Short mmCIF file of C-alpha atoms in Angstrom, two decimals:
data_model
loop_
_atom_site.label_atom_id
_atom_site.label_comp_id
_atom_site.label_asym_id
_atom_site.label_seq_id
_atom_site.Cartn_x
_atom_site.Cartn_y
_atom_site.Cartn_z
CA MET V 1 12.47 8.43 28.77
CA LYS V 2 12.02 9.38 25.13
CA ARG V 3 12.92 6.88 22.49
CA GLN V 4 15.36 8.02 19.85
CA LYS V 5 14.22 7.99 16.26
CA ARG V 6 15.99 5.55 14.06
CA ASP V 7 18.37 6.85 11.47
CA LYS V 8 16.54 7.92 8.30
CA MET V 9 18.81 5.85 6.09
CA GLU V 10 18.26 2.78 8.28
CA ARG V 11 14.52 3.33 8.00
CA ALA V 12 14.74 3.67 4.20
CA PHE V 13 16.68 0.39 4.01
CA SER V 14 14.14 -1.34 6.24
CA ARG V 15 11.20 -0.11 4.19
CA GLY V 16 12.89 -1.19 0.98
CA PHE V 17 13.57 -4.59 2.49
CA GLN V 18 9.91 -4.99 3.44
CA ALA V 19 8.86 -3.92 -0.06
CA GLY V 20 11.16 -6.54 -1.57
CA LEU V 21 9.80 -9.26 0.70
CA THR V 22 6.26 -8.52 -0.36
CA GLY V 23 7.24 -8.56 -4.04
CA ARG V 24 6.70 -4.89 -4.79
CA SER V 25 8.45 -3.40 -7.80
CA LYS V 26 11.55 -1.26 -7.35
CA GLU V 27 9.69 1.41 -9.34
CA ASN V 28 7.54 1.96 -6.22
CA CYS V 29 10.41 3.60 -4.31
CA PRO V 30 8.86 6.50 -2.35
CA TYR V 31 12.13 8.41 -1.91
CA GLN V 32 13.39 11.19 -4.16
CA ALA V 33 16.63 12.06 -2.34
CA ALA V 34 19.58 10.13 -3.79
CA ASP V 35 20.94 8.80 -0.46
CA ALA V 36 17.59 7.58 0.83
CA LYS V 37 16.74 6.08 -2.56
CA MET V 38 20.05 4.18 -2.65
CA HIS V 39 19.38 2.73 0.82
CA TRP V 40 15.81 1.80 -0.10
CA LEU V 41 16.99 0.06 -3.26
CA GLY V 42 19.74 -1.70 -1.28
CA GLY V 43 17.17 -3.13 1.11
CA TRP V 44 14.90 -4.06 -1.77
CA ARG V 45 17.75 -5.87 -3.59
CA GLU V 46 18.76 -7.76 -0.47
CA ALA V 47 15.21 -8.99 0.08
CA ILE V 48 14.80 -9.99 -3.58
CA ASP V 49 18.11 -11.89 -3.49
CA GLY V 50 17.01 -13.63 -0.31
CA ARG V 51 13.71 -14.66 -1.86
CA GLU V 52 15.44 -16.01 -4.96
CA THR V 53 17.86 -18.10 -2.92
CA GLY V 54 15.08 -19.43 -0.73
CA LEU V 55 15.92 -17.62 2.52
CA PHE V 56 12.50 -16.03 2.66
CA THR V 57 9.16 -17.39 1.56
CA LYS V 58 6.00 -15.55 0.66
#
């Protein structure tokens, strides 16, 4: 059985989240399309907020 691909916006959020966890700058967003960029930045912001509040450690 073939596995379905994840939603592109979900993938953009996930990649942004991972970038935020590793401390990458938001300027490194690889997406140009507005929707994907918004999701990437949303994931990045969530990870940065989590790091600042102590939910995640390096």
